[in-house]
Coordinates of C-alpha atoms in Angstrom, one line a residue:
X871 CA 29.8 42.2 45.6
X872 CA 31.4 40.0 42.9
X873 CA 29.4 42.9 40.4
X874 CA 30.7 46.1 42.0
X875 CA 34.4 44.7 42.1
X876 CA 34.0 44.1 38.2
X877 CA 33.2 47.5 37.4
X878 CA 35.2 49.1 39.9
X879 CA 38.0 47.4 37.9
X880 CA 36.6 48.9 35.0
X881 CA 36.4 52.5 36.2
X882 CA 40.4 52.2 37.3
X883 CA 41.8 50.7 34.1
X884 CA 42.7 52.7 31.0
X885 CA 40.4 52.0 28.2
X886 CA 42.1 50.4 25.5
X887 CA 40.9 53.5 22.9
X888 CA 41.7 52.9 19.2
X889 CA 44.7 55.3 17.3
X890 CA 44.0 58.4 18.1
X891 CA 41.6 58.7 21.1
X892 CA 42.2 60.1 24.0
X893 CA 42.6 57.6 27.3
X894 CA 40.1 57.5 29.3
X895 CA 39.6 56.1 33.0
X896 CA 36.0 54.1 31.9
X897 CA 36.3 50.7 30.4
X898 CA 34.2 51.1 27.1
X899 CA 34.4 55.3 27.2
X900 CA 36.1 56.6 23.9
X901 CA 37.4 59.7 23.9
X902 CA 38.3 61.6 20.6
X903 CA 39.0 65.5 19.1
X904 CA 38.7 66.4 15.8
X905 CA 40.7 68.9 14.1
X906 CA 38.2 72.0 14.6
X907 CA 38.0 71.7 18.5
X908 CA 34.9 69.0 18.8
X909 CA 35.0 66.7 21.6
X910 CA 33.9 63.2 20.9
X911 CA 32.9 60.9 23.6
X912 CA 31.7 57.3 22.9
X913 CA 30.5 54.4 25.2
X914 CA 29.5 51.2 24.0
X915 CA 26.7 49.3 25.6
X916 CA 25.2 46.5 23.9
X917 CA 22.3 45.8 25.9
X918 CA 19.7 46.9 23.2
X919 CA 20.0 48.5 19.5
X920 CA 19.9 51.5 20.6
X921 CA 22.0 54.9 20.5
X922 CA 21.7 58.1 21.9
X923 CA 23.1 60.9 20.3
X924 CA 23.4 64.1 22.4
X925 CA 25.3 67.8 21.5
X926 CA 25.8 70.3 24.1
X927 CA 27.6 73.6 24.2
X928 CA 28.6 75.6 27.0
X929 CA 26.2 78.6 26.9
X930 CA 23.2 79.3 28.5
X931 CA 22.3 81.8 31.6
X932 CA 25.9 81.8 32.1
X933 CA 26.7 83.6 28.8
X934 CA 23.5 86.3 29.4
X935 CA 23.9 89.9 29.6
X936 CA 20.9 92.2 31.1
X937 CA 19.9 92.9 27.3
X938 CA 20.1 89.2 26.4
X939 CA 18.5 87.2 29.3
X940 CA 16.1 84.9 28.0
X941 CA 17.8 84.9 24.0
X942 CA 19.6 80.9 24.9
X943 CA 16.3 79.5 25.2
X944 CA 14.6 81.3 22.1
X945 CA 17.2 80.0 20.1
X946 CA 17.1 76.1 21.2
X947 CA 12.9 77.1 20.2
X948 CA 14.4 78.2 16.7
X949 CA 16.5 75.4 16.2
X950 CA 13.6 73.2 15.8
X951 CA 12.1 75.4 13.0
X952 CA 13.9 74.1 10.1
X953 CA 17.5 74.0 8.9
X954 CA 19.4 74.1 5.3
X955 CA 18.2 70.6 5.2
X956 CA 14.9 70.4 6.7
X957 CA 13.2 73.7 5.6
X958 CA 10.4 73.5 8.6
X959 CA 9.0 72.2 12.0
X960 CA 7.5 70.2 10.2
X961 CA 9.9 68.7 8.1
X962 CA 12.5 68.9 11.3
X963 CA 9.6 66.7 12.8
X964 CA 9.0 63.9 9.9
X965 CA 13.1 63.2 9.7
X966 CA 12.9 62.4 13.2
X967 CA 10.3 60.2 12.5
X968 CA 11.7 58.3 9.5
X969 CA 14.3 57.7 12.1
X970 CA 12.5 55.8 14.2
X971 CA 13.5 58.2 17.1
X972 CA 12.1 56.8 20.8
X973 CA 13.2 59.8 23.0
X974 CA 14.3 63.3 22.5
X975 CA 14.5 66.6 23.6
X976 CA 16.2 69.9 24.2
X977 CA 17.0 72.1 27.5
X978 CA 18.7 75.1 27.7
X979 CA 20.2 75.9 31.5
X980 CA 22.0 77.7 33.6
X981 CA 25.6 76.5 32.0
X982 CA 24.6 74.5 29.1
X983 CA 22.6 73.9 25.9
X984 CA 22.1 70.4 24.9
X985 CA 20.0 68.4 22.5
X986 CA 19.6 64.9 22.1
X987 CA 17.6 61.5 20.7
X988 CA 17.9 57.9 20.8
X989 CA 17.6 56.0 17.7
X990 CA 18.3 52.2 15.9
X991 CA 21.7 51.5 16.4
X992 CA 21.6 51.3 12.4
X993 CA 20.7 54.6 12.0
X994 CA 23.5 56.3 13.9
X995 CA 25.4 58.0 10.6
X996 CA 21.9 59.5 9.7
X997 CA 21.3 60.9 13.6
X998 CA 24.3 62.3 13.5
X999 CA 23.7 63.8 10.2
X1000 CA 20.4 65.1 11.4
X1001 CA 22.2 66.7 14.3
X1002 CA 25.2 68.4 12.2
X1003 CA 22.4 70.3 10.0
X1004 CA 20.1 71.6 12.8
X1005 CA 23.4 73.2 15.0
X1006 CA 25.6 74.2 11.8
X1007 CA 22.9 75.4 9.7
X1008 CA 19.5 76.7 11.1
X1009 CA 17.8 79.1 9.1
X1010 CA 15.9 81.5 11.5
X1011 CA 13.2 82.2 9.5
X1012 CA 11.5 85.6 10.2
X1013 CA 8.2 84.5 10.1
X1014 CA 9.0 81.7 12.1
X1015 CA 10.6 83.5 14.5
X1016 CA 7.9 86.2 15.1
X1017 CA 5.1 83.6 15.8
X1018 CA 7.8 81.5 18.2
X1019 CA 7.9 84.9 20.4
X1020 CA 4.3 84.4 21.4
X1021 CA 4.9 81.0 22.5
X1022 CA 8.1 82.0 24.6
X1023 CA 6.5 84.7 26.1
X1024 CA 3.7 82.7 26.7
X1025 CA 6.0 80.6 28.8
X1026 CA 7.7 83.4 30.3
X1027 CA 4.4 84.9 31.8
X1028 CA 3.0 81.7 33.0
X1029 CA 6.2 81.5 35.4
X1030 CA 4.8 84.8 36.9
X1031 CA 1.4 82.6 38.4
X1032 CA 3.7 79.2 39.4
X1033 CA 5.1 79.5 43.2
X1034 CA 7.7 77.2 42.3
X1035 CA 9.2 79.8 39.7
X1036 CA 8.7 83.1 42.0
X1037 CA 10.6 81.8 45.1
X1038 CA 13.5 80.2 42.8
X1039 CA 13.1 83.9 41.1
X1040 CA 13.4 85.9 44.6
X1041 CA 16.2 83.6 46.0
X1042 CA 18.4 83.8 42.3
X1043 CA 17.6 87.3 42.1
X1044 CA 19.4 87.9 45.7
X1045 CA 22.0 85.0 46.4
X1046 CA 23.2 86.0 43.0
X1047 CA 22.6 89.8 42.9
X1048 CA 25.5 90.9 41.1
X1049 CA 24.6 89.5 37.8
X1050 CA 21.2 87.5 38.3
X1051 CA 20.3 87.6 34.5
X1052 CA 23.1 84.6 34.3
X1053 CA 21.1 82.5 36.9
X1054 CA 17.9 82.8 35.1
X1055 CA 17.6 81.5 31.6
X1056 CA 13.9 82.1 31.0
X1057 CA 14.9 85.6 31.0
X1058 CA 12.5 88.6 29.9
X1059 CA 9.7 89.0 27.9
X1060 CA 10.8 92.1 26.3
X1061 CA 14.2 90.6 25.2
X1062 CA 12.1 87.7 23.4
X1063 CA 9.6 90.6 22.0
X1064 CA 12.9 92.6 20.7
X1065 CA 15.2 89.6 19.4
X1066 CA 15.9 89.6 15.8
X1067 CA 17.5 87.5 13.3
X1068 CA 21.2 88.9 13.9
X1069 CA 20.8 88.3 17.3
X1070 CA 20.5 84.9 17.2
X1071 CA 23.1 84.8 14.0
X1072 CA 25.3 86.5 16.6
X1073 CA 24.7 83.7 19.2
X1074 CA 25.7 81.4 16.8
X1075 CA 28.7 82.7 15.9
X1076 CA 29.9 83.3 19.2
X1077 CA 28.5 80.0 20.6
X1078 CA 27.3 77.3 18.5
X1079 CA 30.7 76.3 17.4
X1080 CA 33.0 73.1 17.1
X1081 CA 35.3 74.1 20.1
X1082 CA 32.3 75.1 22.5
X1083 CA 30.6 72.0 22.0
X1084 CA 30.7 68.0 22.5
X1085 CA 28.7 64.7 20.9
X1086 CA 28.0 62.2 23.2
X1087 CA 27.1 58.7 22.0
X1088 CA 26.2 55.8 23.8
X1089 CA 24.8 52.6 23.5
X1090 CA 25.0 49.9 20.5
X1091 CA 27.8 51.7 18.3
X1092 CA 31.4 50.9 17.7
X1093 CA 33.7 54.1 18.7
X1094 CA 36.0 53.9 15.5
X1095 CA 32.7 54.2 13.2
X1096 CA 31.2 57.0 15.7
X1097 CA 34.4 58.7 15.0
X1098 CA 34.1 58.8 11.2
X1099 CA 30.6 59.4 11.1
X1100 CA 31.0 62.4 13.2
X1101 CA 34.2 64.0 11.3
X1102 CA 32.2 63.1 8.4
X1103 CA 29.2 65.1 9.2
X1104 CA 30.8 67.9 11.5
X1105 CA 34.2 67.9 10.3
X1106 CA 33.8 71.0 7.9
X1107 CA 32.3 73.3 11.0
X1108 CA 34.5 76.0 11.6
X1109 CA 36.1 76.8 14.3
X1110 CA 35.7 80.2 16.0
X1111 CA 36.9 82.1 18.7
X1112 CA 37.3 80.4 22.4
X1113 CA 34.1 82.5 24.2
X1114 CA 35.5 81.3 27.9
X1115 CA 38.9 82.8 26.9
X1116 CA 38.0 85.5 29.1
X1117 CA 35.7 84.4 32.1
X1118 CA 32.8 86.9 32.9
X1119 CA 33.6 88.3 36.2
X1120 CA 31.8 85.4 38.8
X1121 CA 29.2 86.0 41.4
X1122 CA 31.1 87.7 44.9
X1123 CA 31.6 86.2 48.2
X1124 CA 29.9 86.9 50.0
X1125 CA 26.9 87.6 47.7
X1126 CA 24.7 89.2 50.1
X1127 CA 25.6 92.3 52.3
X1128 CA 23.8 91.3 55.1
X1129 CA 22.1 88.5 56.6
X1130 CA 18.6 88.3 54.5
X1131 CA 15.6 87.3 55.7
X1132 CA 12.4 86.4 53.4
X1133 CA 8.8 85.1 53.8
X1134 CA 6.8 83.8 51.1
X1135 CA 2.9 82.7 50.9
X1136 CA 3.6 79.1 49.4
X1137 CA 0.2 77.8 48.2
X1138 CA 1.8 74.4 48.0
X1139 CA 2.0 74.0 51.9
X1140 CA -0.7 72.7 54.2
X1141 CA -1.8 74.4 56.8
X1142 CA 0.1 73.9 59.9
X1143 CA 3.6 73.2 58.2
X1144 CA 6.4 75.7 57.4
X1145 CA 9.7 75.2 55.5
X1146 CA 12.8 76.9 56.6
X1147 CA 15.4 77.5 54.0
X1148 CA 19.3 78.5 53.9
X1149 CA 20.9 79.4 51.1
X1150 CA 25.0 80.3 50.8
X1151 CA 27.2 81.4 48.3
X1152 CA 29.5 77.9 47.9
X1153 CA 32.6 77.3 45.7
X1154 CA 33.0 77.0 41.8
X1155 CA 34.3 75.1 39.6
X1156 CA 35.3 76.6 37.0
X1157 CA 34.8 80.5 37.1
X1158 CA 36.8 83.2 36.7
X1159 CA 40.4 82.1 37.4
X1160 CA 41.0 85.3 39.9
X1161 CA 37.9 85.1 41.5
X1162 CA 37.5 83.6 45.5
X1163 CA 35.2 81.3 44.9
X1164 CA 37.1 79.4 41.7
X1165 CA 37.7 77.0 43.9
X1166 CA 37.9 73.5 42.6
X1167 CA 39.2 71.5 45.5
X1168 CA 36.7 73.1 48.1
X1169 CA 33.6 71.7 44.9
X1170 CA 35.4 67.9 46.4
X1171 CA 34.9 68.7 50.1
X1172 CA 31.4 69.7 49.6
X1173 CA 30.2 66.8 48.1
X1174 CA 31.8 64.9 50.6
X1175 CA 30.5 67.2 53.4
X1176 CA 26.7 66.7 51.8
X1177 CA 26.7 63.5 51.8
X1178 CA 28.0 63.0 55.6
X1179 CA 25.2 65.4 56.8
X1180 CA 22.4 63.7 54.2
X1181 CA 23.1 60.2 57.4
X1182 CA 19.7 59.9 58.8
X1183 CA 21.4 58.5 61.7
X1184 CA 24.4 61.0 62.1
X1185 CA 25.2 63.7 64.6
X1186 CA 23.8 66.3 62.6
X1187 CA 20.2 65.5 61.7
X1188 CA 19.9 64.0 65.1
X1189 CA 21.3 67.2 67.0
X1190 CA 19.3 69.6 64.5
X1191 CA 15.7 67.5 65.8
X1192 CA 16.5 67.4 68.9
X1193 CA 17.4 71.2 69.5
X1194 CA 15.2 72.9 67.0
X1195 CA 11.6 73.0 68.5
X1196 CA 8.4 71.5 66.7
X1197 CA 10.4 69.9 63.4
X1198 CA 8.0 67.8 61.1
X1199 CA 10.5 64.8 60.6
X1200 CA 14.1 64.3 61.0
X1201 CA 14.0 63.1 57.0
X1202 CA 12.8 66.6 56.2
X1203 CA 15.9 67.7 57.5
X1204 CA 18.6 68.9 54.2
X1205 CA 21.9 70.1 53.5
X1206 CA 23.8 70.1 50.4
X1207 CA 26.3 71.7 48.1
X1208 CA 25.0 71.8 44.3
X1209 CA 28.4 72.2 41.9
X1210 CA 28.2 74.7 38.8
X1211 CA 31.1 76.6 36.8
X1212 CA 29.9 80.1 38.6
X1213 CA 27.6 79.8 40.9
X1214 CA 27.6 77.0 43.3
X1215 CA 25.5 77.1 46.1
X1216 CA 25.1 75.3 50.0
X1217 CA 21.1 74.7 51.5
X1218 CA 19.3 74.0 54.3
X1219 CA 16.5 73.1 54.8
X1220 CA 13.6 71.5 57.0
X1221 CA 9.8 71.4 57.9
X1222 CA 8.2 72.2 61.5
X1223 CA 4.9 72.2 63.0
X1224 CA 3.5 75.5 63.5
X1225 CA 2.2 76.8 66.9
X1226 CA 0.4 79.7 66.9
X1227 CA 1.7 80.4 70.4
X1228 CA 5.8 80.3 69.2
X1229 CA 6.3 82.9 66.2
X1230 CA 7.7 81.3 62.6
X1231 CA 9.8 84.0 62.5
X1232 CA 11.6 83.1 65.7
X1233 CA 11.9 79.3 64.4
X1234 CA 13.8 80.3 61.5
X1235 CA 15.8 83.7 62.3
X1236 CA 16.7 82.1 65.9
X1237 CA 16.4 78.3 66.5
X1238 CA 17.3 76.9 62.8
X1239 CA 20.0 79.6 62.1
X1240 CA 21.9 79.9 65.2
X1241 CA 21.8 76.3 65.7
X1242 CA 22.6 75.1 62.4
X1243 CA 25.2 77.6 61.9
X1244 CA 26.6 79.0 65.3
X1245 CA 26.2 75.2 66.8
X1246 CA 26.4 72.3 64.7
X1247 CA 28.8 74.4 61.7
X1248 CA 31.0 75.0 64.4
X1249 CA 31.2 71.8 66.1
X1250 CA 32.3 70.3 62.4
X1251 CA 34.4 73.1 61.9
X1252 CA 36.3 72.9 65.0
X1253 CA 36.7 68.7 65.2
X1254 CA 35.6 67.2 61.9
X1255 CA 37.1 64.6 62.6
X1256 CA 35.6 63.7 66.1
X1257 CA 32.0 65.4 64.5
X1258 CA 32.3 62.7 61.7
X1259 CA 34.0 59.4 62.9
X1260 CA 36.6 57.5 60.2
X1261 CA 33.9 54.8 59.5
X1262 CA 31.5 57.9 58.2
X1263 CA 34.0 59.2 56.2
X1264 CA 35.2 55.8 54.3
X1265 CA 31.4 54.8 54.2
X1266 CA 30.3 58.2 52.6
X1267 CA 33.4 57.5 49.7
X1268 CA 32.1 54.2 49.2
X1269 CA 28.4 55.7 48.6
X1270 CA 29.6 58.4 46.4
X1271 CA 31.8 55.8 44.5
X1272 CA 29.1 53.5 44.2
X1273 CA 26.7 56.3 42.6
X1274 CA 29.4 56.8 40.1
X1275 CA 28.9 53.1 39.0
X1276 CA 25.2 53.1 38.6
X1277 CA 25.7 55.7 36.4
X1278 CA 27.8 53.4 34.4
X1279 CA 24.9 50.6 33.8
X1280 CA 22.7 52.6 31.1
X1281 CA 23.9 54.1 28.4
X1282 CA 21.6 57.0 28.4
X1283 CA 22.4 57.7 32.5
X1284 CA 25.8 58.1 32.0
X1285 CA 25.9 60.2 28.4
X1286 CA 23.4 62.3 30.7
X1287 CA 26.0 62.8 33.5
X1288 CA 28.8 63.0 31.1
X1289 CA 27.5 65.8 29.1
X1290 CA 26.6 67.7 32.6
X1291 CA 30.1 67.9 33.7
X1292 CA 31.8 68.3 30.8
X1293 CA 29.6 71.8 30.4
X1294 CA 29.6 72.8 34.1
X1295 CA 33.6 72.1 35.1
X1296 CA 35.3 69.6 32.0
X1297 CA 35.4 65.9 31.4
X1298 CA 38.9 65.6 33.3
X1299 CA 37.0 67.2 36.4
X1300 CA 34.8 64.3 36.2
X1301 CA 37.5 61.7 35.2
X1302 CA 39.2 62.8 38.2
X1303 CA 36.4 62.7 40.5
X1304 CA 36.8 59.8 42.3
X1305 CA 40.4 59.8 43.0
X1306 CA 40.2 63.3 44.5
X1307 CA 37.0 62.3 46.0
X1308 CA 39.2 59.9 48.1
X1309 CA 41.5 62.6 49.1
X1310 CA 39.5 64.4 50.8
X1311 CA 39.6 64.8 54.8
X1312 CA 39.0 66.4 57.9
X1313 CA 40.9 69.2 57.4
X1314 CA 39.6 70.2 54.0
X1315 CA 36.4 69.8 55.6
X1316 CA 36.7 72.2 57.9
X1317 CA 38.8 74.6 55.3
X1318 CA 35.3 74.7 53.1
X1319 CA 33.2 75.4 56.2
X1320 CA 35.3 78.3 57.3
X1321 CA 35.4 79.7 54.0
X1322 CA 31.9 79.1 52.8
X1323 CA 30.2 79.0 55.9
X1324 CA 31.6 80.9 58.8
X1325 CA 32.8 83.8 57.0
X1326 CA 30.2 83.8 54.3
X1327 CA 26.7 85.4 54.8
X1328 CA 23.2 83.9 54.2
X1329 CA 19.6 84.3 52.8
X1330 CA 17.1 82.9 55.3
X1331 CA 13.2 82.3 54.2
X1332 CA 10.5 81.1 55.7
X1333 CA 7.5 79.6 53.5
X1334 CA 4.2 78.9 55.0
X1335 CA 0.6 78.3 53.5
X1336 CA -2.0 81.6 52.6
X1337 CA -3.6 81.3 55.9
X1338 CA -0.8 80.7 58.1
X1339 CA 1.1 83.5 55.9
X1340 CA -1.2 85.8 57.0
X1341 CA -1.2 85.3 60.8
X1342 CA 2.6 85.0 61.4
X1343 CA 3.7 87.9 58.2
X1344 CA 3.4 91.1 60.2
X1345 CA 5.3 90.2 62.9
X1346 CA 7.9 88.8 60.8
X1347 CA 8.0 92.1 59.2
X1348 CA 8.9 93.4 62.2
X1349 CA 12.2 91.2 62.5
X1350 CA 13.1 92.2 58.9
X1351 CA 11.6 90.0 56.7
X1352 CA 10.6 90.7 53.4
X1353 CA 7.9 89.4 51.6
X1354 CA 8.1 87.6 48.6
X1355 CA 5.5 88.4 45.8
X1356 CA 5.7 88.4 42.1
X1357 CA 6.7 91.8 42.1
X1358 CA 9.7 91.6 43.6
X1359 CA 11.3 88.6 43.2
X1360 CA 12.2 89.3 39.4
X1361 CA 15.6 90.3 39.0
X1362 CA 14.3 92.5 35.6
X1363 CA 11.6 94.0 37.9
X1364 CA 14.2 94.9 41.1
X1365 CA 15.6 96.7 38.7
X1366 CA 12.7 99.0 37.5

């Protein structure tokens, strides 16, 4: 207790930031902005001699056209080819080596590029100089870059044979119809066969650039010498034009028509068990202002929501198993909300036992649906704050908090989190998320369920093993289901 009180201290005072930082609400967080646009975040933790040094930019899916699905994730290939200063892989490889670097990576995402590496404490100038030449400078070299398309599209088929990657392909390629090429970062193969030098020089320009992007730092540093260190090495980026001056047009709400229904031939699943699955169009972030669903102060409510429903022992995992016929477990019972700049999203989900007497079809279309969302959605939206008691609510704040504070005991964890939602929504969203958090109640409970729930439409599917896939398809059919199948749940081959 005596340890959560210390740290919740720490989260509420100001950090005492040298001349020229920003304030911060994290004991130990240093926040800083150079002249060209670059944000600077620093958090000391001594623990070990360590530092992590991470770089992301808000790009990704998000930033995709049609023509350029697929073009975010060949670049972060090509970054790692060689730079002004280290001319190849392989010399890209050996610096990271004579740095003594323990971890590293890079991912690009739906909203965000990022790289990073952990290193001796005592080589945190010469990380950060390693960085500042691979983002400012890479050289795309056109050999390079035509034997790095086989490897991509190497990766880009192989999603074609992995289940995982066609149902998240069919249910992106509907939930997010309007512009699915900015859900899906993979992208095509025949972008990647067709990029070229300029294309990636135009990414670049438009992109990698000081006022698009943030370092992260954390671990065994001291802030004012992060601060030089990185005006020293990325102080001389330019600055270009703001690419988010103009938000693309976001994802609309509702993003289906009509109710859809899907069944998919999941070779993951054992015989005898099906999955159920709900998928809504949920609130944003940080999209385009105009747009329905730019809607920051429903993004609190969710969370809040999803975490009252995740109680094993609450009203509505106990109502769902009780009322629903033949559920596996009431742990395999889900909801949740999952927060992104344009495209957040609200689930369902749960397992049942099969019974070759009661058609799947009927236990997802009939018993899940209606009684998820024309019972239990409606008792909640009605009286939230008779469906939840007040004890729920403080207790679900109090678990929310608390998750905030583990985040707080590594530097790497946090850095992690930081970087996240400064790309998806800003750092202020997340400096901010506890105290509006706290805010939330009843009735902006049932404002988000109205919205997002009772006048939004959904994407029901219904996954089941080969063999039971085969038994139960045909009459789902019948109930307008569609089948899920490699061929159809690319948004690039919908569109053929």
């Amino acid at each position: 207790m005596l340890k959560r009180s210390l740290i919740l201290a720490m989260l509420t005072a100001l950090s005492l930031a040298c001349l020229f930082a920003l304030p911060t609400p994290v004991n130990g967080l240093s926040r800083f902005a150079l002249d060209n646009g670059l944000e600077l975040f620093v958090l000391e933790n001594h623990a070990v001699p360590l530092a992590r040094i991470q770089i992301t930019f808000r790009a990704g899916a998000i930033a995709q056209s049609a023509a350029t699905a697929g073009l975010f994730h060949f670049y972060e290939h090509m970054l790692f080819k060689g730079n002004a200063k280290h001319k190849s892989e392989s010399e890209f490889s050996a610096a990271m080596a004579d740095l003594g670097v323990a971890e590293w990576n890079g991912g690009t995402a739906d909203e965000y590029v990022t790289y990073y590496f952990t290193v001796p404490s005592d080589k945190l100038e010469q990380g950060l100089e390693f960085w500042s030449y691979a983002v400012k400078s890479p050289l795309f070299d056109a050999a390079e870059l035509e034997t790095e398309k086989a490897v991509v599209i190497d990766e880009i088929n192989g999603g074609f044979n992995e289940p995982a990657r066609i149902y998240s392909a069919a249910i992106d390629s509907r939930l997010f119809a309007s512009y699915p090429y900015r859900r899906d970062s993979a992208g095509t193969a025949e972008n990647v066969k067709n990029v070229s030098v300029s294309a990636l020089r135009d990414i670049q320009r438009r992109y990698y650039i000081p006022n698009n992007a943030a370092v992260f730092i954390g671990g065994d540093v001291d802030p004012e010498k992060a601060k030089a260190f990185t005006e020293k090495w990325f102080g001389d980026w330019q600055r270009g034009e703001d690419p988010w001056k103009t938000m693309p047009p976001s994802h609309p709400l509702p993003s289906v028509k009509r109710p859809t229904w899907l069944i998919y031939a999941d070779p993951s699943l054992p015989v005898g068990i099906g999955l159920i699955d709900m998928f809504y169009r949920g609130p944003d972030v940080a999209g385009d202002p105009k747009a329905a669903t730019t809607d920051p102060k429903a993004t609190y409510a969710a969370d809040v929501w999803g975490t009252l429903v995740a109680n094993p022992d609450g009203k509505f995992k106990t109502n769902i198993m009780k009322n629903v016929p033949d559920l596996y477990d009431k742990n395999y019972i889900s909801a949740g909300y999952f927060t992104q700049r344009d495209g957040g999203q609200i689930n369902f989900s749960t397992a049942f036992k099969l019974d070759p007497t009661k058609p799947a079809w009927e236990r997802a279309q009939v018993h899940f649906k209606e009684q998820v969302r024309g019972v239990e959605i409606e008792k909640m939206r009605n009286a939230p704050a008779s469906y939840f008691s007040k004890e729920e609510f403080e207790s679900v704040k109090t678990k929310l908090e608390d998750e905030r504070i583990a985040e707080l005991e590594t530097a790497d964890g946090f850095i992690s989190t930081l970087s996240f939602w400064w790309a998806v929504a800003s750092a202020d969203y997340f400096f901010g998320y506890l105290d509006n958090m706290k805010k939330v109640g009843p009735e902006d409970i049932r404002a988000f369920l109205f919205k997002y729930i009772s006048k939004n439409l959904e994407i029901v599917s219904l996954r089941l093993s080969p063999d039971d896939f085969e038994r139960e398809q045909k009459t789902a059919a019948t109930r307008g289901f569609e089948t899920i199948s490699a061929e159809n749940a690319f948004w690039w081959k919908k569109a053929k």
